[in-house]
Coordinates of C-alpha atoms in Angstrom, one line a residue:
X25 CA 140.5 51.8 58.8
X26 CA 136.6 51.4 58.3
X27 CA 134.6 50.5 61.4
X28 CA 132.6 47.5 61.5
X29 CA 129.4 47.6 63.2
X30 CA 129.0 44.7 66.0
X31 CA 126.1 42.0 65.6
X32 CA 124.7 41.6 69.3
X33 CA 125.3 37.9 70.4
X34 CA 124.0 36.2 73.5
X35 CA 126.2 34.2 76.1
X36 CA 127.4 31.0 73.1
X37 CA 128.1 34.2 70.7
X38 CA 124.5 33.3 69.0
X39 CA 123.1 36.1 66.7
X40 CA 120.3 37.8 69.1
X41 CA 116.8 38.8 67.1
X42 CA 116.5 42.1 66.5
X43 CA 115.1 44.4 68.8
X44 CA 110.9 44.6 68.5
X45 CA 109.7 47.9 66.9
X46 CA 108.4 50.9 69.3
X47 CA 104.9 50.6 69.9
X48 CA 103.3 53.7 68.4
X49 CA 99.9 54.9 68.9
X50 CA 97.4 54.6 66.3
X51 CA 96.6 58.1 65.8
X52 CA 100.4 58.7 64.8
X53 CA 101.0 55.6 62.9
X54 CA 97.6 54.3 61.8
X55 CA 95.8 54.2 58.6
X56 CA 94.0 57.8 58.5
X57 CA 90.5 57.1 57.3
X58 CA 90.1 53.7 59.1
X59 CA 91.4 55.8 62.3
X60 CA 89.4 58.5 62.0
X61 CA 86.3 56.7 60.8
X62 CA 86.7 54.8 64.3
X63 CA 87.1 57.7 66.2
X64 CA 84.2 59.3 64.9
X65 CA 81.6 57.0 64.6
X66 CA 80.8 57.3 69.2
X67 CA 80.8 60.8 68.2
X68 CA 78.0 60.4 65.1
X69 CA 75.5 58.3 67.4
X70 CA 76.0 60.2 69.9
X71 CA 75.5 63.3 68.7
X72 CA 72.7 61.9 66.8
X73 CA 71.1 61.4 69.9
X74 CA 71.5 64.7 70.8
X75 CA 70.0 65.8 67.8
X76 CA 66.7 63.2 68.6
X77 CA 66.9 65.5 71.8
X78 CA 66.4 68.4 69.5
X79 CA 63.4 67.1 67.6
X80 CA 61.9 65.8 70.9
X81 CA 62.2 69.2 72.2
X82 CA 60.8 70.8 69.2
X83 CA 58.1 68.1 68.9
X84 CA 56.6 68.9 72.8
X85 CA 57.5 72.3 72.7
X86 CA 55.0 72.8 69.7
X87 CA 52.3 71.0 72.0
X88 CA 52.9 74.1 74.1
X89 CA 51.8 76.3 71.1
X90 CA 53.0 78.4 68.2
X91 CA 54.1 81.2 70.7
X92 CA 56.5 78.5 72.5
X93 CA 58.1 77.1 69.4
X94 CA 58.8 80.9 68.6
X95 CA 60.6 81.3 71.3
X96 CA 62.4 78.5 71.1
X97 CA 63.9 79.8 68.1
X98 CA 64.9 83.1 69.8
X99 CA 66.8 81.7 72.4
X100 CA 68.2 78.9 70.5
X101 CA 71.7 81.5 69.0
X102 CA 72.2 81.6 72.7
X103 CA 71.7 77.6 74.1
X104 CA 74.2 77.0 71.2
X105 CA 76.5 79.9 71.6
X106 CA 77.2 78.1 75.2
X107 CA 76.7 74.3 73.6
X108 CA 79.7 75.4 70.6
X109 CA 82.2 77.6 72.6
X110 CA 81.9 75.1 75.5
X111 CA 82.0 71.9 73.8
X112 CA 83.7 73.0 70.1
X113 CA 85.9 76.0 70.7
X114 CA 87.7 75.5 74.2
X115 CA 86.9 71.7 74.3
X116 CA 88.6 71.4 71.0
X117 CA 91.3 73.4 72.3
X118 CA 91.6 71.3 75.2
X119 CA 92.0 68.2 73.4
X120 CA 94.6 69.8 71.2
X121 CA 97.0 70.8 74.3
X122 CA 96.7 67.5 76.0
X123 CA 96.7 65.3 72.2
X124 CA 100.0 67.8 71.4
X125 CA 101.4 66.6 75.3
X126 CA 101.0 63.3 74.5
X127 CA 102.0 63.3 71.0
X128 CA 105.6 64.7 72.6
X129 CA 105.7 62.3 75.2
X130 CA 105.3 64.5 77.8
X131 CA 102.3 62.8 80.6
X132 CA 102.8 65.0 82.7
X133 CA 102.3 68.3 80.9
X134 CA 99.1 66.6 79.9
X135 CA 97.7 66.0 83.7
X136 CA 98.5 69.4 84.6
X137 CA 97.3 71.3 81.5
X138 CA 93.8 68.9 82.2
X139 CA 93.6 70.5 86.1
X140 CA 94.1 74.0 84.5
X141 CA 91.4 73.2 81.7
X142 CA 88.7 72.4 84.2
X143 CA 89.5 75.9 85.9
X144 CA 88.7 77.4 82.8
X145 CA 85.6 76.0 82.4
X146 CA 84.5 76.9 85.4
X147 CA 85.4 79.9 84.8
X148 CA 83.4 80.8 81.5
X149 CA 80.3 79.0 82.7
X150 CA 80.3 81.3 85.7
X151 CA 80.6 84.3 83.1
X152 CA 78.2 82.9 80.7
X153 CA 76.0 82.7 84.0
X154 CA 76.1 86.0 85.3
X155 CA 75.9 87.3 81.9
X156 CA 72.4 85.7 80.4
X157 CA 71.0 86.3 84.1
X158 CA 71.6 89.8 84.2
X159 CA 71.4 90.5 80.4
X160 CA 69.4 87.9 78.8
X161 CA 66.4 89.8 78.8
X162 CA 67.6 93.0 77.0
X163 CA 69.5 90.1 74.7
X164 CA 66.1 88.5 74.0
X165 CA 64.4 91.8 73.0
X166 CA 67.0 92.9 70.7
X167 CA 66.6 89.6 68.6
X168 CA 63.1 90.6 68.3
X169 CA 61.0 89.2 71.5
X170 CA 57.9 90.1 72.5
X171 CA 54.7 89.5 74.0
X172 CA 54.4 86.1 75.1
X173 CA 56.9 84.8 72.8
X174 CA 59.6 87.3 74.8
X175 CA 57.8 85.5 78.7
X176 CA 58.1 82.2 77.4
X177 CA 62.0 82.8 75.8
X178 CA 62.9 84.8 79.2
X179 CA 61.9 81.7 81.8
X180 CA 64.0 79.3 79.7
X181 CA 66.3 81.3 79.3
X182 CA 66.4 82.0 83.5
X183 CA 66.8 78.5 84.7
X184 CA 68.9 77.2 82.0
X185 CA 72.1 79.5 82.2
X186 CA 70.9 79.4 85.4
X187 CA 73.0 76.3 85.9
X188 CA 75.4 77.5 82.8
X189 CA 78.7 76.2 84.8
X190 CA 77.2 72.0 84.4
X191 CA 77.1 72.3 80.4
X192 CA 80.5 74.1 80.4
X193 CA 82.5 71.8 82.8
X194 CA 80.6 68.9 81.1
X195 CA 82.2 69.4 77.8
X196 CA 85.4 70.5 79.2
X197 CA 86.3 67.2 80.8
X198 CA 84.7 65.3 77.3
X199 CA 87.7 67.5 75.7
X200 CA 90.1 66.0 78.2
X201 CA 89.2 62.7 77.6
X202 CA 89.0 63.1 73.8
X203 CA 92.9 64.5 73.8
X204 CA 94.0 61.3 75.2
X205 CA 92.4 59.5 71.8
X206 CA 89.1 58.5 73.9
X207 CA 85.8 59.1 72.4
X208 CA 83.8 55.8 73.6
X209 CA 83.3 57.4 77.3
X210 CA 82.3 60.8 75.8
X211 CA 79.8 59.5 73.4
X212 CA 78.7 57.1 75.9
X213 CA 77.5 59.9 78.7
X214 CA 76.1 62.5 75.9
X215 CA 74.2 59.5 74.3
X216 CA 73.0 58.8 78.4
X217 CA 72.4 62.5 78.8
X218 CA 70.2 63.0 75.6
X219 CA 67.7 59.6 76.7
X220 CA 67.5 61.7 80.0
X221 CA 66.9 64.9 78.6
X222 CA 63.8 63.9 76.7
X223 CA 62.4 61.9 79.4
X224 CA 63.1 64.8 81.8
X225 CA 62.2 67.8 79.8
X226 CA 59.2 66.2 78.6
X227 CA 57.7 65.1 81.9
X228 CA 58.4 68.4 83.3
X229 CA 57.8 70.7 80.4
X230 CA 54.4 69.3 80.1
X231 CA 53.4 67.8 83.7
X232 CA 53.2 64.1 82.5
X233 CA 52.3 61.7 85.2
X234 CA 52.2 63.3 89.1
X235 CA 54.3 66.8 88.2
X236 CA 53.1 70.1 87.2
X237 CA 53.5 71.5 84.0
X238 CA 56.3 73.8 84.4
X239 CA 56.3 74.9 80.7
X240 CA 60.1 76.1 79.1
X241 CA 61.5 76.2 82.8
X242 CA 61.0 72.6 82.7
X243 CA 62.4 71.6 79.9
X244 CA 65.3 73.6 80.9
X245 CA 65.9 72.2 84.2
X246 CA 65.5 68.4 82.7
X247 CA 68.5 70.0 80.7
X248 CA 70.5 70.6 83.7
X249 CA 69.9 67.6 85.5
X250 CA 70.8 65.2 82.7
X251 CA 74.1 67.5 82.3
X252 CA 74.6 66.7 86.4
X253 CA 74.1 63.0 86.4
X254 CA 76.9 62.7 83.7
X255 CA 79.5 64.9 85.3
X256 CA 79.7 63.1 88.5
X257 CA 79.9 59.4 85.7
X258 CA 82.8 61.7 83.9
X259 CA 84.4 62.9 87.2
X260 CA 84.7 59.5 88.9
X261 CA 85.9 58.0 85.2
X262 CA 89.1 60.9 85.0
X263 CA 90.0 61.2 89.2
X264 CA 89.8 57.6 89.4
X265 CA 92.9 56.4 87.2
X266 CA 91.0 55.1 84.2
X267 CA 91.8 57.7 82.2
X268 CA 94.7 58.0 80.3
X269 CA 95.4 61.4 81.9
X270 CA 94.4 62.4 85.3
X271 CA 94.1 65.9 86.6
X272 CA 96.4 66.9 88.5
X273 CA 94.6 68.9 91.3
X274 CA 96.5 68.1 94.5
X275 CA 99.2 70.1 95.0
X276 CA 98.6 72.6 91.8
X277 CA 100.1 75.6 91.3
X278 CA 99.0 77.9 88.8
X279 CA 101.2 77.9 86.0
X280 CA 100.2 80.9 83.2
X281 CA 101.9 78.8 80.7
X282 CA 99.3 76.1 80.6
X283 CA 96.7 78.5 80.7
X284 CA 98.3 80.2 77.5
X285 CA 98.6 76.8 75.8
X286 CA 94.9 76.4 75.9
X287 CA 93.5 80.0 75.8
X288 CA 95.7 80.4 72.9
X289 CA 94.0 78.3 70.9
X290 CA 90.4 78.3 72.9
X291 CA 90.4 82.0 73.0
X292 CA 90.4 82.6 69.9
X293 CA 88.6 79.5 68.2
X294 CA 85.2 81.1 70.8
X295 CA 85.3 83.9 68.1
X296 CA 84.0 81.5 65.5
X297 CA 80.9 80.2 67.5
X298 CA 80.5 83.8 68.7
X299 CA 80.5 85.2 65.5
X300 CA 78.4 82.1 64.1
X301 CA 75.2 82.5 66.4
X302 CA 75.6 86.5 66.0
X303 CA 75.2 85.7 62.3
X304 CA 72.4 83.5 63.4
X305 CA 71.0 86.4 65.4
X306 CA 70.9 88.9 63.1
X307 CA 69.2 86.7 60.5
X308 CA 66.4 85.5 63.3
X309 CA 66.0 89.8 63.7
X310 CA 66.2 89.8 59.9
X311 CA 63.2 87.4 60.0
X312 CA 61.4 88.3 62.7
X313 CA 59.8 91.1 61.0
X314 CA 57.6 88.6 58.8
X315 CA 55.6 87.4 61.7
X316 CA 55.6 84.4 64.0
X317 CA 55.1 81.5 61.2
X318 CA 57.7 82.7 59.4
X319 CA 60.1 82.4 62.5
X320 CA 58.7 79.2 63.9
X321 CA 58.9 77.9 60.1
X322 CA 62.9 79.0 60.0
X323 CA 63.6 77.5 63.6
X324 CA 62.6 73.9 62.1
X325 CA 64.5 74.1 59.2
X326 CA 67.6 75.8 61.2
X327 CA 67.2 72.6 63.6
X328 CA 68.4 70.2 60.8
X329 CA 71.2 72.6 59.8
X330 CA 72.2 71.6 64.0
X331 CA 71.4 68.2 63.1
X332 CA 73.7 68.1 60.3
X333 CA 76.5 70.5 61.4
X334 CA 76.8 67.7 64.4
X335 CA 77.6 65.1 62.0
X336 CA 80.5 67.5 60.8
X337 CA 81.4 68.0 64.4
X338 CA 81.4 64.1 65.0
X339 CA 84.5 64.0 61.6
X340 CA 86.5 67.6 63.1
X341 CA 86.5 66.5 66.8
X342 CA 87.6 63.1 66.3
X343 CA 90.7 64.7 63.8
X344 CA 91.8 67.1 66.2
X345 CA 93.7 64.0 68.4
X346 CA 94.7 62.5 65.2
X347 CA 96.4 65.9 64.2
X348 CA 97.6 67.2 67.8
X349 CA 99.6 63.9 68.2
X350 CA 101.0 64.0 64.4
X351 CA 101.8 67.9 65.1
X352 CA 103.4 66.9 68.8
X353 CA 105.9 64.3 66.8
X354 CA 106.5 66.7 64.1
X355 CA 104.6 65.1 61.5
X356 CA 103.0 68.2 59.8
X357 CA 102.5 66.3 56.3
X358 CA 100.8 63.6 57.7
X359 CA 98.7 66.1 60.0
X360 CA 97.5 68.0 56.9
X361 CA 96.4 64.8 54.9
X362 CA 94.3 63.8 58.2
X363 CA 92.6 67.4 57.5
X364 CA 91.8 67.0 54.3
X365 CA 90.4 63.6 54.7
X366 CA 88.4 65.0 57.6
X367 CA 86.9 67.7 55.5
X368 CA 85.8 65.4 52.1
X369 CA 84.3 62.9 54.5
X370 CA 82.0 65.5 56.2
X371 CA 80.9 67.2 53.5
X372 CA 79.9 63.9 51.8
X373 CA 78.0 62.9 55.1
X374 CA 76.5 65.9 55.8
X375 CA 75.5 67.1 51.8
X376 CA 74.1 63.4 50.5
X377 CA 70.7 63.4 54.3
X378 CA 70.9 67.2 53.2
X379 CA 69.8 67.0 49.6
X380 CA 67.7 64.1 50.4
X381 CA 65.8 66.3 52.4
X382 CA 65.7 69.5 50.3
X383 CA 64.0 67.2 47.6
X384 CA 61.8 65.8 50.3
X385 CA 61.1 68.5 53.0
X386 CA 58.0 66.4 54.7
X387 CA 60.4 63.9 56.0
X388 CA 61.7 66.7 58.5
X389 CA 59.0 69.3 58.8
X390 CA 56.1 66.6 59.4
X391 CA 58.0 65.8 62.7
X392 CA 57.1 69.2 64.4
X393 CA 54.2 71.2 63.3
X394 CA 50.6 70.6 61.0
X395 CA 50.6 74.5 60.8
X396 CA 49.9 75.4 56.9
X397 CA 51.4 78.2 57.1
X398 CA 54.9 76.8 59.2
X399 CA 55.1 74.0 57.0
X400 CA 54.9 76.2 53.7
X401 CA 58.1 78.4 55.0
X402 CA 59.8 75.3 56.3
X403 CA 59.5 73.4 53.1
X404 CA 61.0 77.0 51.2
X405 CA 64.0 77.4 53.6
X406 CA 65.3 74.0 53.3
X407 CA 64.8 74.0 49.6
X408 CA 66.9 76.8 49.3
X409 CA 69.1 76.0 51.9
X410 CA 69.7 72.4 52.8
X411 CA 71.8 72.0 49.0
X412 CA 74.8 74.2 50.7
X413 CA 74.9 72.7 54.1
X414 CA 77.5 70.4 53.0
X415 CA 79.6 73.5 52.5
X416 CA 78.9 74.3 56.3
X417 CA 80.1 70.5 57.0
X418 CA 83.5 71.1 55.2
X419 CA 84.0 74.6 57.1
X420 CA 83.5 72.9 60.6
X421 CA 86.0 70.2 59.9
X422 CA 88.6 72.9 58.3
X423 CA 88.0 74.8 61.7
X424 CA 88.4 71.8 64.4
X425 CA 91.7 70.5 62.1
X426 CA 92.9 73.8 62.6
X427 CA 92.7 73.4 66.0
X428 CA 94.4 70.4 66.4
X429 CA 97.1 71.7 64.9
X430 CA 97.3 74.9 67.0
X431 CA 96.6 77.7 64.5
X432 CA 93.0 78.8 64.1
X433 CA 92.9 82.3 62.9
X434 CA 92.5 81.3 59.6
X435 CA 88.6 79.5 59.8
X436 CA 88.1 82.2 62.6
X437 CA 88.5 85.0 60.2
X438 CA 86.4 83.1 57.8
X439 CA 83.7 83.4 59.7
X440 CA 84.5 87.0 60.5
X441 CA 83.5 87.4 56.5
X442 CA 80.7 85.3 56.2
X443 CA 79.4 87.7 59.6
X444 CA 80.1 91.1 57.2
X445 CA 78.6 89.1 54.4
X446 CA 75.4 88.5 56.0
X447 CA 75.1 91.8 57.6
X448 CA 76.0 94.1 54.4
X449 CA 73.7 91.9 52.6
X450 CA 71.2 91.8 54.8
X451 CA 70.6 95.1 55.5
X452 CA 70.7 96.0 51.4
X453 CA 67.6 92.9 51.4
X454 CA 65.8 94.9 54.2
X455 CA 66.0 98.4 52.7
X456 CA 64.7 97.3 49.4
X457 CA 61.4 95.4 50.9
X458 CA 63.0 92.1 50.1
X459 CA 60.6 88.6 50.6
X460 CA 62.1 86.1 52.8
X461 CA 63.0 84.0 49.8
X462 CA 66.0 86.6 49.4
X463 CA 67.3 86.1 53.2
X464 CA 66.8 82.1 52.6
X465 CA 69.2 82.3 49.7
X466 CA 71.8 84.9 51.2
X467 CA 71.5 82.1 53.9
X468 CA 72.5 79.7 51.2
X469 CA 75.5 81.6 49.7
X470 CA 77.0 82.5 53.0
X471 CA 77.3 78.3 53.6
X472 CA 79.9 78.4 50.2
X473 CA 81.7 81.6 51.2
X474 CA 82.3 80.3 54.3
X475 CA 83.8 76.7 53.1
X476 CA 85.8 78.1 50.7
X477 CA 87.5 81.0 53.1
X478 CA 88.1 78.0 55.4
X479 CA 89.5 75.6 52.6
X480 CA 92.0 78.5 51.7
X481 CA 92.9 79.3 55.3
X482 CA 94.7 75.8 55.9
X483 CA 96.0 75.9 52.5
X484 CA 98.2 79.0 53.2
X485 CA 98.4 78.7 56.8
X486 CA 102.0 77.3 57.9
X487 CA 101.3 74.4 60.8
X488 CA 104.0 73.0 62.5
X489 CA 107.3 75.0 64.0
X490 CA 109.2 77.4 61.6
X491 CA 112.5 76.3 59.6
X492 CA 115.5 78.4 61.1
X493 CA 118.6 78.2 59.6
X494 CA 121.8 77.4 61.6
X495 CA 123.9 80.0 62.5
X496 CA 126.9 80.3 60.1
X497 CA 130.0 80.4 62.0
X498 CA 133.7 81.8 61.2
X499 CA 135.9 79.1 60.4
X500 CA 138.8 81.4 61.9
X501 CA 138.4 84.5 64.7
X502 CA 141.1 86.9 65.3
X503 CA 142.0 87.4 68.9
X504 CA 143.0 90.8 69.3

């Protein structure tokens, strides 16, 4: 006898509607572009604006003299080393863990995994403090400081990291927020933090109105207090219920598992901006042989390479929700065509301002310096250089997707080779008397290696839980 499914009927046996569909989150069910597109368009102004901080920085820096700018450029591998690992490598690896939480359902997980997050922040920023304050100098000469250039690099340097623990716990509760799908809030506070920072460093870097010029130790501390200032607006926004995930710091108890979930993706994602700003510092050593211009004239062009590579970070932070939540519901297929997007859409928006500016360097280099002799370098690099940057866009996207999705050796280890590849290559360059045309192009073809290694990594990297087969089962057992 074949059963016959019911039809639900109300109380005069009337045919009740059918149920209404789950509501599903839009990161899961959306259309991809249009989602991600939305997600990352806070993220491009406001990191935009940080970049405007860049050039303003830049800009007053240079009214402090050629020596200044200089050493701006030396300490720069180290402001971003802190900026990435802080904001790109365990932020996105926060917003993975609590985006994979959510993606399963599971609230809860996601509250506590954000109270173990912030402990980790504050944990590296104390490190990263401690370490610059007591090592920074011996850092600095090794990259090729000296003189004046090595005083001015040290006092940034000083009170900056100084205060490393604000930056660090700064971006660590952004990459809370940005799990939960949120990127209005974050963009929000690092679009107030950059109007801040200029008007802060400036004003204090070179004693505008009643305050004395303080030189590089201002424009670090207007740093600091713009980072302050948007902590306490972040704190009050997550401890206050807003958010879609609070902290859960009353009560906690230290679970190792929710460090792991994090760490195991944070710890090893730091290795890529690790390894990317000691691949910056050997090429500023590399460079710094060639004199002062030379450097200053590589620092401007290096700053739109920041400029762009945020525009790239603006497409891979906003996919690493998107993918967290497909990857927490088990939808690995549509998690790999969200990477994929991700990746063409940076390296279209980061290659077509790039090109326009190789063919028209004065558009960039005009903004900080009327040296002859800076502006001739600058105009070189980025005509050599600025062509391949979209290859740089498409190998930040590759590594933030990978994130999301909780496997990041692969863009990691890319990185690992485009490190060997600048090294090996630039020491042959240095032994054989090499002009810095040479290192400008090595610079150049280490951007492709490294987009294509990335590329390849998510192609063969499995995401996603591993197929087991059932167990097969006797159909009989014999007792004995």
């Amino acid at each position: 006898m074949t059963d016959i499914a019911e039809i639900p009927v109300d109380e005069q046996e009337r045919p009740l509607p059918p149920p209404p569909r789950p509501v599903r989150s839009a990161l899961i069910d959306g259309p991809i572009l249009r989602t991600l597109l939305g997600l990352a368009w806070p993220n491009v102004v406001a990191l935009s604006a940080g970049t405007c901080v860049v050039i303003a920085e830049t800009s007053y820096i240079g009214r402090l003299g050629v020596e200044a700018l200089a050493a701006m450029a030396l300490v720069f591998p180290t402001v971003i080393l802190t900026m990435t690992m802080s904001g790109g490598a365990m932020g996105g690896a926060v917003a993975s863990a609590i985006a994979r939480a959510l993606g399963a359902g599971d609230r809860e997980r996601a509250g506590t995994l954000a109270a173990h997050a912030l402990l980790i922040g504050i944990t590296f920023g104390l490190v990263f403090m401690l370490g610059m304050l007591i090592f920074g100098p011996q850092v600095l000469t090794m990259l090729g400081g000296r003189g004046n250039v090595l005083t001015h690099a040290i006092a940034y340097t000083q009170v900056f990291f100084g205060g490393a623990v604000l930056p660090w716990l700064l971006n660590t509760m952004a990459g809370v927020l940005r799990g939960t799908g949120n990127m209005k809030l974050p963009s929000l506070l690092i679009l107030n933090s950059a109007v801040w920072q200029i008007v802060l460093g400036g004003t204090l870097g070179l004693g505008l109105g009643p305050f004395p010029q303080l030189g590089m130790r201002g424009v670090a501390a207007g740093a600091l207090i713009a980072y302050s200032m948007n902590i306490c607006v972040m704190g009050w926004y997550l401890f206050s219920g807003r958010a879609r995930v609070v902290p859960k710091l009353r009560g906690l108890r230290i679970r190792w598992a929710m460090f792991f979930d994090i760490l195991k993706v944070g710890a090893i994602a730091c290795f890529s901006p690790l390894q990317s700003v000691l691949t910056i510092s050997i090429f500023t050593h590399m460079l710094a042989k060639f004199g002062t211009a030379i450097l200053a004239g590589y620092g401007i062009g290096a700053r739109l390479e920041f400029l762009l590579t945020s525009i790239a970070f603006s497409f891979g932070i906003a996919s690493v929700p998107m993918i967290g939540m497909a990857v927490g519901a088990g939808r690995i297929g549509r998690a790999r065509r969200i990477a994929w997007i991700a990746g063409a859409s940076a390296f279209v928006a980061v290659g077509a301002p790039a090109c326009l500016v190789a063919l028209f360097p004065d558009l960039w280099v005009n903004i900080f310096t009327d040296s002859a002799t800076v502006r001739a370098t600058s105009h070189q690099y980025l005509s050599t250089v600025a062509p391949f940057y979209a290859f740089f866009g498409l190998a930040t996207t590759m590594y933030f997707s990978s994130q999301g999705a909780a496997i990041v050796i692969g863009p990691v280890l890319a990185q690992t080779a485009r490190l060997i590849y600048i090294a090996t290559c630039g020491w042959w360059l240095s032994t054989h008397d090499a002009a810095a045309q040479n290192f400008f192009w090595l610079a150049a073809n280490s951007m492709v290696v490294l987009g294509l290694l990335s590329c390849s990594s998510v192609v063969l990297t499995r995401w996603g839980p591993r197929e087991t087969k059932p167990a097969v089962r006797p159909l009989l057992s014999v007792v004995d």
